[in-house]
Amino acid sequence: TVWAIIAVELINPTVQRVADEGGWEGCERCRRAFASVFMANITLFQTVVAGDSWGYMAIPVIESNPPTAIIFVGALMTLVFGV
């Protein structure tokens, strides 16, 4: 949840910008993926634990704003070393 709170504050603006620029055409969930702590938790679970949206969600965000990689990698490292 700490990573989700950080993601809402730091990743959501980048997600909104990428969506405004035409990223994720046809994806209705992408714009709201980090809009709230609950949605950010779901997205981080999908990305980090399930591993099924790295290329679709995280990579465009990281390409648009490279420092956001710290949040994705931090959440991953917390899972790998903390659990």
Backbone as JSON, one array per atom type, in Angstrom:
{
  "sequence": "TVWAIIAVELINPTVQRVADEGGWEGCERCRRAFASVFMANITLFQTVVAGDSWGYMAIPVIESNPPTAIIFVGALMTLVFGV",
  "N": [[0.82, -1.2, 0.0], [2.02, 1.21, 0.63], [3.66, 1.65, -1.58], [1.65, 1.98, -3.47], [0.44, 4.36, -2.63], [2.54, 6.14, -3.09], [2.73, 5.77, -5.84], [0.28, 6.82, -6.78], [0.67, 9.52, -6.3], [3.04, 10.09, -7.77], [3.2, 8.59, -10.19], [0.7, 8.67, -11.44], [0.26, 11.32, -12.66], [1.98, 11.11, -14.9], [0.85, 8.92, -16.22], [-1.61, 10.03, -16.95], [-0.72, 12.01, -18.72], [0.52, 10.45, -20.75], [-1.74, 9.05, -21.63], [-3.27, 11.19, -22.59], [-1.72, 11.86, -24.75], [-2.31, 9.92, -26.52], [-1.54, 7.36, -25.91], [-2.1, 3.94, -25.14], [-4.42, 3.31, -26.69], [-7.74, 2.29, -26.88], [-7.78, 1.09, -24.4], [-9.61, 1.09, -21.66], [-9.16, 1.01, -18.93], [-6.58, 1.87, -18.45], [-6.12, 4.68, -18.14], [-7.14, 5.16, -15.6], [-5.58, 3.6, -13.98], [-3.77, 4.29, -11.95], [-5.2, 6.09, -10.48], [-6.34, 6.08, -7.95], [-5.6, 4.93, -4.61], [-6.54, 2.34, -4.22], [-6.91, 1.47, -6.92], [-4.27, 1.7, -7.77], [-3.04, -0.22, -6.16], [-4.21, -2.55, -7.22], [-3.21, -2.41, -9.85], [-0.42, -2.48, -9.39], [-0.26, -5.03, -8.23], [-1.08, -6.58, -10.42], [0.97, -5.96, -12.21], [3.47, -6.4, -10.84], [3.26, -8.76, -9.19], [1.65, -10.66, -10.66], [2.76, -10.18, -13.12], [1.79, -9.61, -15.66], [1.47, -7.23, -17.09], [3.7, -5.66, -17.59], [4.91, -4.83, -20.03], [2.81, -3.47, -21.17], [1.73, -1.53, -19.4], [3.74, -0.51, -17.52], [6.16, -0.04, -19.03], [5.61, 2.01, -21.08], [5.12, 4.15, -19.29], [7.55, 4.35, -17.88], [9.25, 4.93, -20.03], [8.29, 7.44, -20.72], [8.73, 8.89, -18.39], [11.47, 8.4, -16.91], [12.42, 8.29, -14.08], [10.27, 7.1, -12.76], [10.67, 4.43, -12.83], [11.93, 3.7, -10.53], [9.91, 3.4, -8.67], [8.41, 1.21, -9.67], [10.42, -0.77, -9.71], [11.16, -0.67, -7.04], [8.81, -1.59, -5.78], [8.82, -4.17, -6.81], [11.25, -5.18, -5.74], [10.66, -5.04, -3.03], [8.73, -7.02, -2.87], [10.23, -9.28, -3.71], [12.4, -9.44, -1.87], [11.21, -8.92, 0.57], [9.16, -10.63, 1.18]],
  "CA": [[0.0, 0.0, 0.0], [2.91, 2.38, 0.6], [4.04, 1.87, -2.99], [0.46, 2.47, -4.16], [0.29, 5.78, -2.28], [3.59, 6.85, -3.83], [2.38, 5.7, -7.26], [-0.79, 7.77, -7.06], [1.24, 10.87, -6.31], [4.14, 10.3, -8.71], [3.02, 7.93, -11.48], [-0.57, 9.05, -12.07], [0.37, 12.42, -13.62], [2.61, 10.61, -16.12], [-0.15, 8.09, -16.89], [-2.58, 10.94, -17.57], [-0.06, 12.65, -19.87], [0.66, 9.45, -21.82], [-3.08, 8.79, -22.15], [-3.65, 12.37, -23.39], [-0.92, 11.85, -25.98], [-2.78, 8.84, -27.38], [-1.07, 6.06, -25.47], [-3.1, 2.96, -24.7], [-5.67, 3.39, -27.45], [-8.64, 1.17, -26.68], [-7.69, 0.56, -23.04], [-10.4, 1.98, -20.81], [-8.66, 0.97, -17.56], [-5.23, 2.43, -18.33], [-6.14, 6.05, -17.65], [-7.45, 5.17, -14.17], [-4.78, 2.56, -13.34], [-3.13, 4.83, -10.75], [-6.03, 7.23, -10.07], [-6.61, 5.99, -6.52], [-4.73, 3.95, -3.94], [-7.1, 1.02, -4.52], [-6.58, 1.11, -8.3], [-2.82, 1.52, -7.85], [-2.76, -1.55, -5.58], [-4.59, -3.57, -8.21], [-2.27, -2.32, -10.97], [0.89, -3.0, -8.95], [-0.4, -6.48, -8.1], [-1.11, -7.13, -11.77], [2.26, -5.75, -12.85], [4.61, -6.95, -10.1], [3.03, -10.13, -8.74], [1.22, -11.5, -11.77], [3.71, -9.97, -14.21], [1.15, -9.67, -16.98], [1.28, -5.95, -17.79], [4.93, -4.86, -17.61], [5.08, -4.21, -21.34], [1.67, -2.65, -21.55], [1.5, -0.41, -18.49], [4.94, 0.08, -16.92], [7.17, 0.39, -19.99], [5.31, 3.36, -21.59], [5.26, 5.13, -18.21], [8.98, 4.51, -17.63], [9.83, 5.63, -21.19], [7.87, 8.83, -20.67], [9.29, 9.52, -17.19], [12.37, 7.36, -16.4], [12.5, 8.1, -12.63], [9.18, 6.25, -12.25], [11.17, 3.05, -12.73], [12.28, 3.47, -9.12], [8.7, 2.93, -7.97], [8.12, -0.15, -10.12], [11.49, -1.66, -9.24], [11.05, -0.71, -5.58], [7.71, -2.51, -5.43], [9.28, -5.52, -7.13], [12.27, -5.58, -4.76], [9.96, -5.27, -1.77], [8.11, -8.34, -2.98], [11.25, -10.32, -3.82], [13.21, -9.57, -0.65], [10.45, -8.69, 1.78], [8.17, -11.69, 1.45]],
  "C": [[0.86, 1.25, 0.0], [3.32, 2.69, -0.83], [2.86, 2.4, -3.78], [0.24, 3.95, -3.87], [1.31, 6.61, -3.05], [3.24, 6.89, -5.32], [1.28, 6.68, -7.63], [-0.23, 9.18, -7.18], [2.23, 11.11, -7.45], [3.94, 9.68, -10.1], [1.76, 8.41, -12.19], [-0.46, 10.25, -13.01], [1.0, 11.99, -14.95], [1.62, 9.75, -16.91], [-1.17, 8.98, -17.61], [-1.99, 11.61, -18.81], [0.08, 11.69, -21.04], [-0.69, 9.15, -22.44], [-3.56, 9.96, -23.02], [-2.93, 12.41, -24.72], [-1.31, 10.69, -26.9], [-2.25, 7.47, -27.02], [-2.23, 5.19, -25.02], [-4.45, 3.13, -25.39], [-6.49, 2.12, -27.2], [-8.59, 0.54, -25.29], [-8.44, 1.5, -22.1], [-9.87, 2.04, -19.38], [-7.34, 1.72, -17.39], [-5.21, 3.83, -17.75], [-6.38, 6.1, -16.14], [-6.62, 4.16, -13.37], [-4.12, 3.01, -12.04], [-3.91, 6.03, -10.2], [-6.36, 7.23, -8.59], [-5.68, 4.95, -5.92], [-5.23, 2.53, -4.23], [-6.72, 0.58, -5.93], [-5.07, 0.9, -8.46], [-2.4, 0.19, -7.25], [-3.08, -2.66, -6.57], [-3.58, -3.58, -9.36], [-0.89, -2.85, -10.58], [0.84, -4.5, -8.76], [-0.34, -7.13, -9.47], [0.27, -7.06, -12.42], [3.38, -6.53, -12.16], [4.4, -8.41, -9.74], [2.67, -11.04, -9.9], [2.14, -11.36, -12.98], [3.1, -9.89, -15.59], [0.93, -8.32, -17.64], [2.53, -5.08, -17.8], [5.06, -4.12, -18.93], [3.98, -3.26, -21.71], [1.52, -1.41, -20.69], [2.81, 0.25, -18.06], [5.92, 0.65, -17.95], [6.84, 1.76, -20.6], [5.47, 4.46, -20.53], [6.74, 5.4, -17.96], [9.66, 5.24, -18.8], [9.49, 7.12, -21.17], [8.5, 9.59, -19.51], [10.2, 8.5, -16.49], [12.47, 7.22, -14.88], [11.36, 7.26, -12.04], [9.6, 4.79, -12.16], [11.53, 2.71, -11.29], [11.08, 2.91, -8.36], [8.37, 1.5, -8.37], [9.16, -1.14, -9.6], [11.45, -1.76, -7.71], [9.95, -1.65, -5.12], [8.12, -3.96, -5.7], [10.29, -6.02, -6.1], [11.66, -5.82, -3.38], [9.32, -6.65, -1.75], [9.17, -9.44, -2.94], [11.98, -10.53, -2.49], [12.43, -9.45, 0.64], [9.49, -9.8, 2.14], [8.88, -12.98, 1.78]]
}
